[in-house]
């Protein structure tokens, strides 16, 4: 079959022949209809993701939408495998797939599930989020950050503050559902504004990390009117840096707790449990996906475009 094939961690995948996946017991072979080129897939392909086994060659792709023998559309999540979703066919553990409602747009689902589940499943499974609580999203101008606004609202958040560094993209987020927006780039002035708008939030969903997270944490904790009010900080992404120097005092000075949410801290079962509901919301257009479908044969160019393109690229065999 044809696939996007990674033969080196220094070069993008190329469209080439690759062995057909051989299904193990309990697995289905699906014809791939659409597979999202998420940041997670880019870090898989360049070997930088924390789950990377460092082995070559392989087909990247962690999820997608495929059609089974009976013509049913399924969204699937793959286990760590050399046979990823950026291929004509994929072998999928039936328990790690969900049947999509009739009329679903497979490209929209392939684009949205990964970024949307980052907030949806973290609010559902990693913390005891309650309707009426307020949420700050750090890095709200990216795909996952935008969708976190909708996740929080759908799950009953009373107030959602969207923080990001790009003023133009930030300005669109009020229409997308944010109650307030604030420019945040980790500098002193931006930290003051962040503290003024978000010092009382219950939950932070953090896609940024790096040097910006400590600045945000100090600003919020210092300005918090009631230090006894719990503040749960969920680490989900790290677009500004893989490491951060967190001030110890922040954890003593307020009821601040830090949790992470991702592959490993959540089991496949915990992810799967919440996906039918999320797929339903995406199918109904609740997440307003900004997507560009690209033929699988153009995978190499798609990789170059994904580094700068705002829309989520979805490869279509
Ligand atoms: N744990 C999980 O379950 C999970 C699931 C999905 C995604 N993620 C992670 O979440 C993060 C975001 O994913 P995504 O799908 O939203 O990616 P995306 O659509 O590519 O968006 C990334 C955003 O990050 C911002 N950004 C990039 N570099 C930055 C920097 N140095 N400082 C501040 N902002 C910066 C950019 O904002 P502007 O250009 O607009 O400023 C861009 O819009 C990634 O780290 C991804 O791996 C985690």
Tab-separated table of C-alpha atoms and ligand atoms in Angstrom:
chain	number	residue	atom	x	y	z
A	1	UNK	CA	0.000	0.000	0.000
A	2	UNK	CA	0.979	3.662	-0.211
A	3	UNK	CA	1.761	5.628	2.937
A	4	UNK	CA	3.673	8.605	4.324
A	5	UNK	CA	6.886	6.901	5.449
A	6	UNK	CA	9.445	8.214	7.947
A	7	UNK	CA	12.941	6.890	7.208
A	8	UNK	CA	14.909	9.555	9.101
A	9	UNK	CA	14.049	11.848	12.049
A	10	UNK	CA	15.716	14.740	10.210
A	11	UNK	CA	13.556	14.738	7.084
A	12	UNK	CA	9.776	14.829	6.575
A	13	UNK	CA	7.906	11.650	5.674
A	14	UNK	CA	7.740	10.728	1.990
A	15	UNK	CA	4.901	9.154	0.029
A	16	UNK	CA	6.139	5.609	-0.652
A	17	UNK	CA	5.256	1.913	-0.557
A	18	UNK	CA	4.906	0.329	2.882
A	19	UNK	CA	3.877	-3.165	4.024
A	20	UNK	CA	0.166	-3.686	4.571
A	21	UNK	CA	-0.757	-3.920	8.273
A	22	UNK	CA	-1.480	-7.486	9.417
A	23	UNK	CA	-4.416	-7.489	11.867
A	24	UNK	CA	-3.866	-9.218	15.220
A	25	UNK	CA	-6.760	-10.973	16.952
A	26	UNK	CA	-9.552	-8.488	17.695
A	27	UNK	CA	-8.294	-6.000	15.117
A	28	UNK	CA	-10.122	-4.642	12.095
A	29	UNK	CA	-8.498	-3.463	8.894
A	30	UNK	CA	-9.937	-0.085	7.905
A	31	UNK	CA	-9.561	1.891	4.685
A	32	UNK	CA	-8.313	5.231	5.944
A	33	UNK	CA	-10.528	8.123	4.883
A	34	UNK	CA	-8.833	10.987	6.749
A	35	UNK	CA	-5.935	11.393	9.224
A	36	UNK	CA	-5.028	14.610	11.075
A	37	UNK	CA	-1.546	16.112	10.938
A	38	UNK	CA	-1.508	17.217	14.590
A	39	UNK	CA	1.520	18.632	16.471
A	40	UNK	CA	1.583	15.226	18.212
A	41	UNK	CA	2.134	13.566	14.797
A	42	UNK	CA	4.888	16.017	13.872
A	43	UNK	CA	6.718	15.263	17.125
A	44	UNK	CA	6.210	11.537	16.487
A	45	UNK	CA	7.736	11.897	13.000
A	46	UNK	CA	10.772	13.880	14.174
A	47	UNK	CA	11.341	11.573	17.163
A	48	UNK	CA	10.852	14.283	19.808
A	49	UNK	CA	7.630	13.003	21.430
A	50	UNK	CA	8.103	11.453	24.870
A	51	UNK	CA	6.592	8.167	23.657
A	52	UNK	CA	8.992	7.804	20.687
A	53	UNK	CA	10.722	4.372	20.625
A	54	UNK	CA	13.358	5.791	18.223
A	55	UNK	CA	12.882	3.020	15.657
A	56	UNK	CA	12.771	3.473	11.857
A	57	UNK	CA	11.107	3.199	9.373
A	58	UNK	CA	7.476	3.783	10.298
A	59	UNK	CA	4.227	5.361	9.189
A	60	UNK	CA	3.209	8.306	11.427
A	61	UNK	CA	-0.343	9.166	12.494
A	62	UNK	CA	-2.037	8.610	15.840
A	63	UNK	CA	-5.710	8.688	14.905
A	64	UNK	CA	-8.102	9.085	12.015
A	65	UNK	CA	-11.359	8.098	10.396
A	66	UNK	CA	-11.644	4.871	8.402
A	67	UNK	CA	-14.253	2.710	6.727
A	68	UNK	CA	-14.707	-0.912	7.777
A	69	UNK	CA	-15.722	-3.890	5.577
A	70	UNK	CA	-19.387	-3.057	6.053
A	71	UNK	CA	-18.930	0.531	4.943
A	72	UNK	CA	-19.308	1.957	8.461
A	73	UNK	CA	-17.266	5.058	9.317
A	74	UNK	CA	-15.231	4.749	12.502
A	75	UNK	CA	-12.998	7.161	14.374
A	76	UNK	CA	-9.988	5.288	15.752
A	77	UNK	CA	-7.066	5.943	18.080
A	78	UNK	CA	-3.922	3.900	17.531
A	79	UNK	CA	-1.667	2.296	20.071
A	80	UNK	CA	2.059	3.033	19.619
A	81	UNK	CA	2.736	1.316	16.305
A	82	UNK	CA	4.928	1.514	13.196
A	83	UNK	CA	1.706	1.306	11.146
A	84	UNK	CA	0.205	4.756	11.716
A	85	UNK	CA	-2.853	6.340	10.169
A	86	UNK	CA	-1.138	8.205	7.299
A	87	UNK	CA	-1.587	5.247	5.000
A	88	UNK	CA	-4.202	3.697	2.754
A	89	UNK	CA	-5.005	1.045	5.349
A	90	UNK	CA	-4.648	0.597	9.071
A	91	UNK	CA	-5.215	-2.242	11.576
A	92	UNK	CA	-7.239	-1.054	14.549
A	93	UNK	CA	-8.233	-2.692	17.828
A	94	UNK	CA	-12.037	-2.600	17.535
A	95	UNK	CA	-12.248	-1.425	21.178
A	96	UNK	CA	-10.190	1.641	20.289
A	97	UNK	CA	-12.634	2.793	17.632
A	98	UNK	CA	-16.092	4.317	17.742
A	99	UNK	CA	-18.802	4.221	15.100
A	100	UNK	CA	-19.568	7.723	13.839
A	101	UNK	CA	-23.127	8.978	13.456
A	102	UNK	CA	-24.565	8.929	9.896
A	103	UNK	CA	-23.826	12.092	7.934
A	104	UNK	CA	-20.591	12.805	9.842
A	105	UNK	CA	-17.923	14.726	7.915
A	106	UNK	CA	-14.844	12.462	8.278
A	107	UNK	CA	-12.385	15.272	7.547
A	108	UNK	CA	-13.875	17.475	10.290
A	109	UNK	CA	-13.702	14.625	12.816
A	110	UNK	CA	-10.113	13.730	11.852
A	111	UNK	CA	-9.151	17.400	12.282
A	112	UNK	CA	-10.957	18.093	15.527
A	113	UNK	CA	-10.876	15.012	17.748
A	114	UNK	CA	-7.225	15.266	18.817
A	115	UNK	CA	-7.192	18.988	19.657
A	116	UNK	CA	-10.697	18.891	21.163
A	117	UNK	CA	-10.084	15.834	23.325
A	118	UNK	CA	-7.087	17.519	24.971
A	119	UNK	CA	-9.442	19.771	26.919
A	120	UNK	CA	-12.566	17.602	26.896
A	121	UNK	CA	-10.961	14.544	28.459
A	122	UNK	CA	-8.801	16.538	30.861
A	123	UNK	CA	-11.863	18.325	32.265
A	124	UNK	CA	-13.833	15.075	32.315
A	125	UNK	CA	-11.233	12.668	33.656
A	126	UNK	CA	-8.190	14.392	35.114
A	127	UNK	CA	-9.956	16.747	37.512
A	128	UNK	CA	-13.343	17.037	39.231
A	129	UNK	CA	-14.564	19.882	37.066
A	130	UNK	CA	-17.960	21.220	38.096
A	131	UNK	CA	-20.439	23.316	36.118
A	132	UNK	CA	-20.216	26.921	37.279
A	133	UNK	CA	-16.428	26.934	37.637
A	134	UNK	CA	-14.293	29.374	35.674
A	135	UNK	CA	-11.446	28.512	33.321
A	136	UNK	CA	-8.358	30.268	31.940
A	137	UNK	CA	-6.871	28.890	28.716
A	138	UNK	CA	-3.183	29.670	28.137
A	139	UNK	CA	-2.403	29.381	24.419
A	140	UNK	CA	-6.008	29.850	23.314
A	141	UNK	CA	-5.195	30.914	19.750
A	142	UNK	CA	-4.044	27.445	18.597
A	143	UNK	CA	-6.433	24.737	17.418
A	144	UNK	CA	-6.526	22.940	20.766
A	145	UNK	CA	-6.783	26.208	22.699
A	146	UNK	CA	-9.723	27.470	20.624
A	147	UNK	CA	-11.522	24.185	21.107
A	148	UNK	CA	-10.875	24.294	24.846
A	149	UNK	CA	-13.140	27.358	24.938
A	150	UNK	CA	-15.982	25.277	23.511
A	151	UNK	CA	-15.199	22.231	25.691
A	152	UNK	CA	-15.299	24.327	28.842
A	153	UNK	CA	-18.552	26.000	27.822
A	154	UNK	CA	-20.217	22.731	26.803
A	155	UNK	CA	-19.215	21.285	30.184
A	156	UNK	CA	-20.829	24.184	32.018
A	157	UNK	CA	-18.041	26.699	32.689
A	158	UNK	CA	-19.457	29.963	33.993
A	159	UNK	CA	-16.602	32.074	32.595
A	160	UNK	CA	-13.811	31.326	30.144
A	161	UNK	CA	-10.826	33.655	29.752
A	162	UNK	CA	-8.731	33.086	26.611
A	163	UNK	CA	-5.055	34.114	26.737
A	164	UNK	CA	-2.661	34.149	23.766
A	165	UNK	CA	0.168	36.117	22.209
A	166	UNK	CA	-1.383	36.899	18.803
A	167	UNK	CA	-3.676	39.927	19.160
A	168	UNK	CA	-5.458	39.401	15.855
A	169	UNK	CA	-6.340	35.750	16.494
A	170	UNK	CA	-7.231	36.588	20.080
A	171	UNK	CA	-9.740	39.191	18.921
A	172	UNK	CA	-11.740	36.440	17.155
A	173	UNK	CA	-12.146	34.377	20.290
A	174	UNK	CA	-14.959	36.352	21.878
A	175	UNK	CA	-17.196	35.456	18.936
A	176	UNK	CA	-15.995	31.865	19.393
A	177	UNK	CA	-17.334	31.793	22.970
A	178	UNK	CA	-14.703	33.310	25.275
A	179	UNK	CA	-16.122	35.662	27.918
A	180	UNK	CA	-12.912	37.654	27.996
A	181	UNK	CA	-9.549	37.670	26.243
A	182	UNK	CA	-6.120	38.806	27.370
A	183	UNK	CA	-2.842	39.137	25.531
A	184	UNK	CA	-0.205	37.070	27.198
A	185	UNK	CA	3.404	36.569	26.129
A	186	UNK	CA	5.123	36.069	29.496
A	187	UNK	CA	6.286	39.709	29.859
A	188	UNK	CA	5.615	41.876	32.943
A	189	UNK	CA	2.951	44.109	31.418
A	190	UNK	CA	1.065	41.138	29.959
A	191	UNK	CA	1.292	39.316	33.302
A	192	UNK	CA	-0.385	42.261	35.061
A	193	UNK	CA	-3.276	42.183	32.597
A	194	UNK	CA	-3.570	38.432	32.961
A	195	UNK	CA	-3.716	38.734	36.741
A	196	UNK	CA	-6.380	41.440	36.506
A	197	UNK	CA	-8.632	39.246	34.366
A	198	UNK	CA	-7.930	35.770	35.674
A	199	UNK	CA	-6.839	35.919	39.315
A	200	UNK	CA	-10.014	34.191	40.513
A	201	UNK	CA	-10.258	31.278	38.051
A	202	UNK	CA	-10.736	27.727	39.307
A	203	UNK	CA	-8.922	25.928	36.478
A	204	UNK	CA	-6.096	26.736	34.063
A	205	UNK	CA	-5.689	24.674	30.888
A	206	UNK	CA	-2.086	25.247	29.796
A	207	UNK	CA	-0.889	24.621	26.214
A	208	UNK	CA	2.144	26.917	26.501
A	209	UNK	CA	4.599	25.974	29.303
A	210	UNK	CA	8.261	27.085	28.843
A	211	UNK	CA	9.070	30.482	30.364
A	212	UNK	CA	5.525	31.760	30.072
A	213	UNK	CA	3.888	29.400	32.538
A	214	UNK	CA	5.950	30.480	35.598
A	215	UNK	CA	5.187	34.126	34.751
A	216	UNK	CA	1.456	33.368	34.537
A	217	UNK	CA	1.488	31.279	37.708
A	218	UNK	CA	3.219	33.946	39.798
A	219	UNK	CA	0.952	36.693	38.437
A	220	UNK	CA	-2.233	34.764	39.223
A	221	UNK	CA	-1.218	33.406	42.627
A	222	UNK	CA	0.054	36.804	43.776
A	223	UNK	CA	-3.153	38.567	42.723
A	224	UNK	CA	-5.510	35.879	44.039
A	225	UNK	CA	-7.996	37.543	46.419
A	226	UNK	CA	-8.715	34.307	48.289
A	227	UNK	CA	-5.604	32.138	48.562
A	228	UNK	CA	-7.656	29.300	50.063
A	229	UNK	CA	-9.725	28.896	46.918
A	230	UNK	CA	-8.411	25.833	45.024
A	231	UNK	CA	-6.684	26.450	41.683
A	232	UNK	CA	-6.079	23.435	39.462
A	233	UNK	CA	-3.477	23.896	36.715
A	234	UNK	CA	-3.699	21.307	33.940
A	235	UNK	CA	-0.536	20.915	31.846
A	236	UNK	CA	-1.620	19.776	28.373
A	237	UNK	CA	0.841	21.204	25.842
A	238	UNK	CA	4.238	22.850	25.598
A	239	UNK	CA	4.397	25.063	22.511
A	240	UNK	CA	6.755	27.546	24.209
A	241	UNK	CA	9.132	25.009	25.773
A	242	UNK	CA	9.302	21.463	27.113
A	243	UNK	CA	10.567	22.555	30.531
A	244	UNK	CA	9.606	25.323	32.968
A	245	UNK	CA	11.172	26.648	36.186
A	246	UNK	CA	8.279	26.740	38.616
A	247	UNK	CA	8.602	28.839	41.787
A	248	UNK	CA	8.149	26.637	44.865
A	249	UNK	CA	6.433	29.481	46.766
A	250	UNK	CA	3.512	29.457	44.326
A	251	UNK	CA	2.516	26.024	45.653
A	252	UNK	CA	2.767	27.125	49.261
A	253	UNK	CA	1.172	30.529	48.922
A	254	UNK	CA	-2.092	29.293	47.428
A	255	UNK	CA	-4.093	26.087	47.029
A	256	UNK	CA	-2.443	25.441	43.698
A	257	UNK	CA	-2.202	21.947	42.323
A	258	UNK	CA	-0.604	20.858	39.089
A	259	UNK	CA	-1.808	17.891	37.045
A	260	UNK	CA	-0.870	16.716	33.576
A	261	UNK	CA	-3.195	15.323	30.961
A	262	UNK	CA	-2.103	13.193	28.024
A	263	UNK	CA	-1.165	9.755	26.797
A	264	UNK	CA	-0.048	7.807	29.872
A	265	UNK	CA	-1.726	9.865	32.584
A	266	UNK	CA	-4.971	8.922	30.846
A	267	UNK	CA	-5.563	5.336	29.813
A	268	UNK	CA	-6.920	4.465	26.341
A	269	UNK	CA	-10.131	3.398	28.094
A	270	UNK	CA	-10.504	6.811	29.738
A	271	UNK	CA	-10.056	8.510	26.365
A	272	UNK	CA	-12.437	6.168	24.561
A	273	UNK	CA	-15.113	6.491	27.211
A	274	UNK	CA	-15.610	10.173	26.378
A	275	UNK	CA	-15.145	10.113	22.627
A	276	UNK	CA	-18.681	9.219	21.439
A	277	UNK	CA	-20.094	12.293	23.186
A	278	UNK	CA	-17.307	14.476	21.821
A	279	UNK	CA	-17.713	13.058	18.283
A	280	UNK	CA	-21.413	13.922	18.522
A	281	UNK	CA	-20.602	17.551	19.368
A	282	UNK	CA	-18.059	17.769	16.534
A	283	UNK	CA	-20.544	16.227	14.072
A	284	UNK	CA	-23.102	18.857	15.080
A	285	UNK	CA	-20.553	21.585	14.323
A	286	UNK	CA	-20.036	22.620	17.952
A	287	UNK	CA	-16.269	22.938	17.510
A	288	UNK	CA	-16.223	24.915	14.256
A	289	UNK	CA	-13.193	23.230	12.725
A	290	UNK	CA	-10.774	25.158	10.509
A	291	UNK	CA	-9.336	22.432	8.269
A	292	UNK	CA	-7.597	21.828	4.924
A	293	UNK	CA	-7.732	18.401	3.295
A	294	UNK	CA	-4.556	17.419	1.396
A	295	UNK	CA	-3.978	14.252	-0.686
A	296	UNK	CA	-1.796	11.692	1.100
A	297	UNK	CA	0.506	11.758	-1.946
A	298	UNK	CA	1.430	15.346	-0.956
A	299	UNK	CA	2.476	14.388	2.590
A	300	UNK	CA	5.975	15.845	2.269
A	301	UNK	CA	4.683	19.293	1.280
A	302	UNK	CA	1.936	19.046	3.925
A	303	UNK	CA	4.626	18.580	6.598
A	304	UNK	CA	6.377	21.768	5.471
A	305	UNK	CA	3.064	23.683	5.436
A	306	UNK	CA	1.988	22.412	8.875
A	307	UNK	CA	4.889	24.243	10.560
A	308	UNK	CA	3.284	27.602	9.782
A	309	UNK	CA	-0.295	26.934	8.735
A	310	UNK	CA	-3.082	27.864	11.093
A	311	UNK	CA	-5.658	25.449	9.690
A	312	UNK	CA	-5.373	21.826	10.750
A	313	UNK	CA	-4.145	19.756	7.776
A	314	UNK	CA	-5.844	16.410	7.226
A	315	UNK	CA	-4.306	13.849	4.865
A	316	UNK	CA	-6.736	12.039	2.607
A	317	UNK	CA	-5.586	8.818	0.882
B	1	LIG	N1	-1.984	16.291	26.007
B	1	LIG	C1	-2.887	16.187	25.063
B	1	LIG	O1	-3.851	15.434	25.178
B	1	LIG	C2	-2.760	17.024	23.819
B	1	LIG	C3	-3.650	16.870	22.735
B	1	LIG	C4	-3.561	17.752	21.655
B	1	LIG	C5	-2.542	18.719	21.622
B	1	LIG	N2	-1.653	18.779	22.663
B	1	LIG	C6	-0.567	19.776	22.674
B	1	LIG	O2	-1.129	21.068	22.770
B	1	LIG	C7	-0.282	21.995	22.095
B	1	LIG	C8	-1.104	22.814	21.105
B	1	LIG	O3	-1.647	21.928	20.111
B	1	LIG	P1	-2.525	22.513	18.918
B	1	LIG	O4	-3.154	21.360	18.250
B	1	LIG	O5	-3.384	23.629	19.398
B	1	LIG	O6	-1.381	23.160	17.999
B	1	LIG	P2	-1.518	24.349	16.951
B	1	LIG	O7	-2.846	24.384	16.346
B	1	LIG	O8	-0.313	24.221	16.068
B	1	LIG	O9	-1.379	25.669	17.826
B	1	LIG	C9	-0.228	25.986	18.497
B	1	LIG	C10	-0.326	27.451	18.953
B	1	LIG	O10	0.766	27.667	19.826
B	1	LIG	C11	1.123	29.014	19.776
B	1	LIG	N3	2.567	29.119	19.971
B	1	LIG	C12	3.555	28.536	19.256
B	1	LIG	N4	4.742	28.851	19.770
B	1	LIG	C13	4.499	29.638	20.845
B	1	LIG	C14	5.332	30.290	21.787
B	1	LIG	N5	6.663	30.185	21.739
B	1	LIG	N6	4.735	31.024	22.750
B	1	LIG	C15	3.397	31.129	22.810
B	1	LIG	N7	2.565	30.538	21.944
B	1	LIG	C16	3.110	29.812	20.970
B	1	LIG	C17	0.735	29.514	18.405
B	1	LIG	O11	-0.003	30.655	18.706
B	1	LIG	P3	0.087	32.021	17.910
B	1	LIG	O12	0.948	31.806	16.714
B	1	LIG	O13	-1.335	32.255	17.608
B	1	LIG	O14	0.647	32.969	18.894
B	1	LIG	C18	-0.177	28.441	17.818
B	1	LIG	O15	-1.445	28.959	17.509
B	1	LIG	C19	0.858	21.176	21.485
B	1	LIG	O16	1.935	21.203	22.397
B	1	LIG	C20	0.261	19.799	21.400
B	1	LIG	O17	1.230	18.793	21.385
B	1	LIG	C21	-1.754	17.975	23.762
